[in-house]
Amino acid sequence: MKIKVIIADDHAVVRTGLQLILAGTSDIDIVDEATTGNELLKKLKSNTEIDVVILDIHMPGKDVIDTLTEFRTHYPNLPVLIFTMYDENQYFIRLFKNGAWGYISKESDHNEIIEAIRTVHNGKKYYSKTQADLIANNLFDKSERLLHEKLTDREFQILCMISEGVRNSQIAKRLNISKNTISNHRNNILKKMDLENNVEIAHYAVKHNLTPD
């Protein structure tokens, strides 16, 4: 039986590219597509035969951490392979802890992408040697952790949005929490990271590649 895959990516060229790559395999079939995290979750409710989800790290609407949180609740055994345009290893540990089964760059060669899909479908985690080293360092060496790694998942989400210039009212609407809660999280971010204001948050995020181009 073929591995049934759904792709969630808001770029049509990426979805088409994956279709072309996987069309040459005998055991993998892309059966559906989504352009946002919300659309993906809706489609999964109506299609219970999906074997693997390929999820873009940056999409409109519900962000990747919230999407993974819902996956852990409703689809704990459904493998999710994170697909990213860049080598964004600064996200890797956080997404791994939130339920991602694999993490691969869109710049990877065709064979690696196919191997990643097959690996997570077989119930195994997929990550590179660099990412394996990050896991080991995170587990055994806390002294060299970057400042943003001290943040909770919610604080990290808000840091990324602030760095993109999203206003508190918009952040509150996206995350369905109050503006006062956003302000409290922002204060915690500044304190934990020893930063002064949103400008410093943005500079830090750019320096550590926490925002999409």
Short mmCIF file of C-alpha atoms in Angstrom, two decimals, residues 84 107 125 136 181 186 193:
data_model
loop_
_atom_site.label_atom_id
_atom_site.label_comp_id
_atom_site.label_asym_id
_atom_site.label_seq_id
_atom_site.Cartn_x
_atom_site.Cartn_y
_atom_site.Cartn_z
CA THR A 84 11.52 24.55 6.03
CA GLU A 107 16.85 22.55 -0.17
CA LYS A 125 12.25 10.19 14.01
CA ALA A 136 22.32 15.94 22.80
CA THR A 181 -1.78 38.73 28.63
CA ARG A 186 6.30 40.62 26.53
CA MET A 193 16.46 37.85 27.65
#
